[in-house]
XYZ file of N, CA, C and O in Angstrom:
484
model
N 92.038 88.907 125.256
C 91.708 88.136 124.056
C 92.068 88.966 122.823
O 91.566 90.058 122.618
N 92.943 88.423 121.992
C 93.360 89.129 120.789
C 92.260 89.046 119.738
O 91.692 87.982 119.502
N 91.971 90.180 119.147
C 90.981 90.226 118.065
C 91.493 91.068 116.919
O 92.058 92.148 117.127
N 91.289 90.565 115.718
C 91.503 91.323 114.488
C 90.171 91.297 113.753
O 89.693 90.223 113.375
N 89.585 92.450 113.559
C 88.253 92.523 112.969
C 88.309 93.360 111.696
O 88.566 94.567 111.745
N 88.048 92.692 110.573
C 88.089 93.377 109.284
C 86.734 93.984 108.929
O 85.695 93.493 109.366
N 86.796 95.018 108.111
C 85.585 95.616 107.555
C 85.953 96.332 106.265
O 87.132 96.532 105.972
N 84.927 96.684 105.481
C 85.163 97.495 104.294
C 85.059 96.779 102.979
O 85.179 97.400 101.925
N 84.839 95.466 103.009
C 84.703 94.753 101.745
C 83.387 95.089 101.070
O 82.536 95.794 101.609
N 83.226 94.572 99.853
C 81.990 94.815 99.127
C 82.081 94.393 97.694
O 83.063 93.780 97.265
N 81.030 94.722 96.947
C 80.946 94.422 95.514
C 81.155 95.729 94.756
O 80.405 96.693 94.950
N 82.178 95.746 93.889
C 82.484 96.941 93.102
C 82.766 96.541 91.659
O 83.013 95.368 91.367
N 82.763 97.527 90.785
C 83.115 97.286 89.389
C 84.619 97.434 89.203
O 85.305 98.107 89.991
N 85.125 96.823 88.153
C 86.544 96.945 87.826
C 86.923 98.419 87.689
O 86.161 99.213 87.127
N 88.078 98.756 88.238
C 88.552 100.133 88.208
C 88.210 100.930 89.441
O 88.758 102.021 89.652
N 87.332 100.404 90.260
C 86.914 101.118 91.469
C 87.943 100.952 92.585
O 88.945 100.247 92.441
N 87.653 101.611 93.704
C 88.524 101.564 94.875
C 87.751 101.093 96.098
O 86.529 101.279 96.183
N 88.469 100.490 97.017
C 87.918 100.105 98.313
C 88.979 100.344 99.375
O 90.182 100.284 99.090
N 88.524 100.560 100.607
C 89.434 100.658 101.728
C 89.026 99.634 102.769
O 87.914 99.695 103.307
N 89.905 98.684 103.022
C 89.680 97.694 104.071
C 90.293 98.192 105.370
O 91.359 98.809 105.367
N 89.625 97.881 106.473
C 90.123 98.241 107.791
C 90.235 96.995 108.648
O 89.452 96.048 108.493
N 91.206 96.999 109.555
C 91.386 95.900 110.497
C 91.640 96.507 111.872
O 92.694 97.110 112.100
N 90.663 96.355 112.761
C 90.797 96.858 114.126
C 91.451 95.782 114.982
O 90.929 94.672 115.097
N 92.587 96.134 115.560
C 93.374 95.181 116.343
C 93.246 95.496 117.830
O 93.348 96.656 118.233
N 93.050 94.469 118.631
C 92.908 94.683 120.075
C 93.362 93.448 120.831
O 93.548 92.376 120.260
N 93.573 93.604 122.122
C 93.845 92.480 122.998
C 95.298 92.295 123.380
O 95.605 91.471 124.237
N 96.194 93.009 122.708
C 97.614 92.937 123.072
C 98.349 94.081 122.398
O 97.774 94.810 121.600
N 99.625 94.190 122.706
C 100.481 95.157 122.039
C 101.054 94.526 120.776
O 101.595 93.423 120.816
N 100.918 95.218 119.667
C 101.367 94.688 118.392
C 102.676 95.315 117.915
O 103.079 95.121 116.776
N 103.333 96.056 118.782
C 104.508 96.819 118.360
C 105.653 95.942 117.873
O 106.508 96.389 117.126
N 105.692 94.687 118.301
C 106.774 93.794 117.851
C 106.361 92.914 116.676
O 107.125 92.055 116.242
N 105.161 93.120 116.167
C 104.631 92.291 115.098
C 104.679 93.003 113.747
O 104.637 94.216 113.665
N 104.713 92.213 112.716
C 104.343 92.678 111.390
C 102.842 92.471 111.242
O 102.296 91.476 111.722
N 102.217 93.421 110.567
C 100.785 93.341 110.297
C 100.595 93.232 108.790
O 101.321 93.866 108.016
N 99.610 92.450 108.394
C 99.470 92.286 106.959
C 98.093 91.856 106.516
O 97.182 91.665 107.328
N 97.986 91.719 105.212
C 96.755 91.288 104.560
C 97.060 90.102 103.657
O 98.062 90.102 102.935
N 96.188 89.119 103.709
C 96.225 87.966 102.834
C 94.863 87.874 102.145
O 93.902 88.502 102.567
N 94.809 87.071 101.109
C 93.520 86.854 100.449
C 93.424 85.409 99.962
O 94.428 84.753 99.720
N 92.178 84.976 99.843
C 91.947 83.610 99.358
C 90.748 83.620 98.432
O 89.634 83.987 98.837
N 90.998 83.253 97.194
C 89.942 83.137 96.200
C 89.396 81.718 96.222
O 90.092 80.786 96.656
N 88.174 81.499 95.732
C 87.590 80.154 95.729
C 88.484 79.161 95.003
O 88.930 79.418 93.881
N 88.740 78.045 95.651
C 89.533 76.992 95.035
C 91.026 77.240 95.013
O 91.775 76.444 94.431
N 91.460 78.325 95.641
C 92.888 78.654 95.641
C 93.420 78.738 97.065
O 92.667 78.873 98.025
N 94.744 78.683 97.168
C 95.366 78.800 98.480
C 95.387 80.260 98.930
O 95.355 81.180 98.117
N 95.475 80.428 100.240
C 95.595 81.774 100.779
C 96.951 82.354 100.374
O 97.966 81.673 100.460
N 96.961 83.619 99.940
C 98.194 84.216 99.472
C 98.459 85.555 100.131
O 97.526 86.281 100.498
N 99.735 85.876 100.237
C 100.159 87.149 100.800
C 99.775 88.287 99.862
O 99.889 88.182 98.650
N 99.329 89.414 100.448
C 99.003 90.607 99.664
C 99.930 91.760 100.027
O 100.584 92.352 99.165
N 99.993 92.099 101.306
C 100.793 93.257 101.737
C 101.079 93.139 103.224
O 100.301 92.514 103.961
N 102.171 93.749 103.665
C 102.504 93.747 105.090
C 103.393 94.934 105.413
O 103.980 95.555 104.517
N 103.500 95.220 106.686
C 104.363 96.299 107.145
C 104.668 96.071 108.609
O 103.933 95.363 109.312
N 105.744 96.649 109.079
C 106.019 96.647 110.508
C 105.034 97.572 111.201
O 104.486 98.484 110.571
N 104.823 97.384 112.477
C 103.879 98.217 113.207
C 104.254 99.691 113.126
O 103.385 100.554 113.108
N 105.561 99.965 113.032
C 105.967 101.368 112.948
C 105.921 101.923 111.527
O 106.246 103.071 111.284
N 105.525 101.084 110.573
C 105.277 101.568 109.226
C 106.494 101.823 108.363
O 106.397 102.500 107.347
N 107.622 101.240 108.691
C 108.837 101.568 107.948
C 109.259 100.497 106.946
O 110.357 100.583 106.392
N 108.414 99.523 106.681
C 108.813 98.464 105.757
C 107.618 97.909 104.985
O 107.383 96.707 104.985
N 106.864 98.753 104.287
C 105.735 98.221 103.521
C 106.224 97.385 102.348
O 107.206 97.754 101.679
N 105.571 96.276 102.103
C 105.924 95.455 100.955
C 104.679 94.722 100.470
O 103.738 94.497 101.243
N 104.709 94.372 99.173
C 103.515 93.908 98.479
C 103.824 92.759 97.540
O 104.958 92.621 97.074
N 102.790 91.975 97.249
C 102.961 91.009 96.162
C 103.000 91.798 94.864
O 102.426 92.887 94.757
N 103.678 91.229 93.869
C 103.914 91.959 92.633
C 102.628 92.417 91.963
O 102.571 93.524 91.412
N 101.603 91.599 91.979
C 100.393 91.901 91.211
C 99.596 93.082 91.775
O 98.692 93.584 91.097
N 99.917 93.543 92.991
C 99.174 94.670 93.564
C 100.046 95.913 93.726
O 99.545 96.968 94.129
N 101.319 95.793 93.427
C 102.213 96.957 93.564
C 101.729 98.107 92.695
O 101.371 97.919 91.535
N 101.722 99.296 93.256
C 101.255 100.472 92.545
C 99.754 100.677 92.614
O 99.256 101.734 92.232
N 99.020 99.677 93.066
C 97.560 99.786 93.176
C 97.089 99.751 94.636
O 96.117 100.422 94.990
N 97.738 98.944 95.464
C 97.348 98.788 96.867
C 98.363 99.490 97.764
O 99.563 99.523 97.466
N 97.864 100.004 98.886
C 98.728 100.627 99.883
C 98.307 100.158 101.270
O 97.119 100.224 101.621
N 99.273 99.692 102.052
C 99.001 99.328 103.433
C 99.401 100.496 104.322
O 100.437 101.130 104.110
N 98.560 100.772 105.308
C 98.801 101.897 106.216
C 98.378 101.477 107.611
O 97.290 100.941 107.794
N 99.263 101.734 108.579
C 98.977 101.379 109.969
C 98.827 102.651 110.788
O 99.760 103.457 110.857
N 97.663 102.813 111.395
C 97.399 103.941 112.293
C 97.616 103.449 113.717
O 96.742 102.806 114.308
N 98.800 103.737 114.247
C 99.139 103.240 115.576
C 98.206 103.781 116.654
O 97.845 103.069 117.591
N 97.814 105.033 116.515
C 96.960 105.648 117.532
C 95.602 104.959 117.619
O 95.006 104.871 118.694
N 95.114 104.474 116.493
C 93.802 103.806 116.455
C 93.920 102.283 116.462
O 92.893 101.597 116.411
N 95.155 101.764 116.510
C 95.353 100.308 116.455
C 94.624 99.694 115.256
O 93.949 98.657 115.370
N 94.734 100.354 114.123
C 94.002 99.933 112.940
C 94.942 99.829 111.747
O 95.793 100.698 111.544
N 94.762 98.762 111.000
C 95.540 98.528 109.784
C 94.610 98.686 108.588
O 93.518 98.100 108.571
N 95.034 99.461 107.626
C 94.217 99.701 106.444
C 94.863 99.094 105.204
O 96.089 98.987 105.115
N 94.030 98.732 104.256
C 94.504 98.363 102.926
C 93.702 99.193 101.929
O 92.498 98.978 101.765
N 94.384 100.138 101.309
C 93.747 100.977 100.307
C 93.938 100.303 98.957
O 95.077 100.065 98.535
N 92.853 100.011 98.287
C 92.910 99.256 97.037
C 92.332 100.108 95.914
O 91.149 100.460 95.947
N 93.168 100.447 94.954
C 92.746 101.222 93.790
C 92.821 100.372 92.532
O 93.496 99.335 92.504
N 92.143 100.833 91.493
C 92.172 100.165 90.185
C 91.916 98.668 90.327
O 92.662 97.842 89.794
N 90.879 98.332 91.027
C 90.583 96.926 91.298
C 90.274 96.169 90.019
O 89.682 96.709 89.071
N 90.695 94.911 90.021
C 90.503 94.033 88.874
C 89.679 92.820 89.304
O 89.696 92.454 90.487
N 89.017 92.167 88.359
C 88.251 90.958 88.732
C 89.120 89.905 89.433
O 88.627 89.209 90.334
N 90.391 89.823 89.077
C 91.269 88.831 89.716
C 91.619 89.192 91.163
O 92.258 88.401 91.852
N 91.216 90.371 91.625
C 91.383 90.715 93.030
C 90.256 90.154 93.894
O 90.306 90.272 95.121
N 89.266 89.571 93.267
C 88.140 89.004 94.013
C 88.611 87.893 94.944
O 89.275 86.941 94.505
N 88.277 88.021 96.227
C 88.714 87.053 97.227
C 88.167 87.467 98.589
O 87.629 88.575 98.744
N 88.346 86.589 99.556
C 88.162 86.973 100.949
C 89.510 87.511 101.430
O 90.538 86.847 101.268
N 89.479 88.686 102.020
C 90.698 89.336 102.498
C 90.782 89.198 104.014
O 89.825 89.526 104.721
N 91.931 88.728 104.469
C 92.165 88.480 105.875
C 93.258 89.391 106.417
O 94.313 89.534 105.791
N 93.026 89.929 107.582
C 94.042 90.658 108.326
C 94.789 89.661 109.206
O 94.182 88.713 109.732
N 96.094 89.882 109.367
C 96.883 88.951 110.163
C 98.031 89.679 110.861
O 98.479 90.731 110.406
N 98.501 89.068 111.932
C 99.661 89.583 112.667
C 100.608 88.426 112.944
O 100.167 87.327 113.306
N 101.894 88.678 112.762
C 102.850 87.604 112.990
C 104.268 88.095 112.931
O 104.548 89.292 112.992
N 105.173 87.129 112.795
C 106.603 87.427 112.776
C 107.064 87.628 111.348
O 106.635 86.915 110.451
N 107.984 88.563 111.184
C 108.545 88.818 109.859
C 109.508 87.701 109.459
O 110.212 87.156 110.322
N 109.587 87.367 108.194
C 108.740 87.850 107.111
C 107.357 87.225 107.192
O 107.223 86.034 107.474
N 106.333 88.039 106.969
C 104.967 87.578 107.161
C 104.564 86.607 106.061
O 104.553 86.941 104.885
N 104.268 85.401 106.490
C 103.769 84.357 105.610
C 102.599 83.693 106.294
O 102.391 83.878 107.474
N 101.837 82.910 105.555
C 100.685 82.229 106.156
C 101.138 81.459 107.402
O 100.500 81.502 108.454
N 102.253 80.754 107.274
C 102.703 79.884 108.368
C 103.328 80.638 109.532
O 103.523 80.068 110.604
N 103.638 81.937 109.338
C 104.266 82.702 110.422
C 103.288 83.614 111.152
O 103.678 84.359 112.045
N 102.019 83.566 110.789
C 101.024 84.431 111.430
C 100.499 83.797 112.714
O 100.133 82.621 112.723
N 100.458 84.594 113.759
C 99.952 84.130 115.047
C 98.466 84.414 115.214
O 97.765 83.709 115.955
N 98.009 85.474 114.556
C 96.614 85.897 114.719
C 95.999 86.194 113.360
O 96.655 86.757 112.475
N 94.715 85.846 113.250
C 93.960 86.054 112.011
C 92.611 86.671 112.306
O 91.982 86.370 113.327
N 92.157 87.525 111.401
C 90.780 87.946 111.431
C 89.902 86.938 110.716
O 90.389 85.944 110.174
N 88.595 87.214 110.687
C 87.650 86.284 110.053
C 87.491 86.549 108.566
O 86.903 85.731 107.852
N 87.952 87.687 108.109
C 87.925 87.973 106.689
C 86.778 88.869 106.272
O 85.740 88.941 106.929
N 86.972 89.532 105.133
C 85.933 90.358 104.523
C 85.948 90.106 103.021
O 87.010 90.035 102.406
N 84.771 89.942 102.446
C 84.670 89.576 101.027
C 84.832 90.809 100.143
O 84.174 91.835 100.355
N 85.682 90.672 99.138
C 85.830 91.681 98.092
C 85.484 91.019 96.761
O 86.088 90.004 96.405
N 84.521 91.573 96.061
C 84.120 91.055 94.765
C 84.204 92.176 93.743
O 83.608 93.243 93.935
N 84.946 91.916 92.661
C 85.139 92.913 91.608
C 84.532 92.370 90.329
O 84.963 91.337 89.822
N 83.545 93.060 89.833
C 82.875 92.623 88.600
C 83.508 93.291 87.394
O 83.992 94.415 87.464
N 83.459 92.583 86.268
C 84.085 93.104 85.039
C 83.114 93.953 84.240
O 81.940 94.000 84.521
């Protein structure tokens, strides 16, 4: 049974940092892209960041470039999203996902249940 389990969300002030984790299990992910999406209230789910399992192709949505970093620890089967300089507009539920490149909502085969990130001004 494939599982993606997120953790690390919380309530922080603007300018703070958070580290999200996604523990992946149940299959081999070496042929997948792994990524993070987010969904704010009343908005569609959007791409945030993704990378190949071997870590050689990190890419980000424009609004998080320079602030967020995706990192995949193959030994621990864990995907991280390091988020710095958080802004109120980063507030959303963050989802871990695995799928075929290029990673989009419609190309993801597996999803986690999400973790809430709230950034106060």
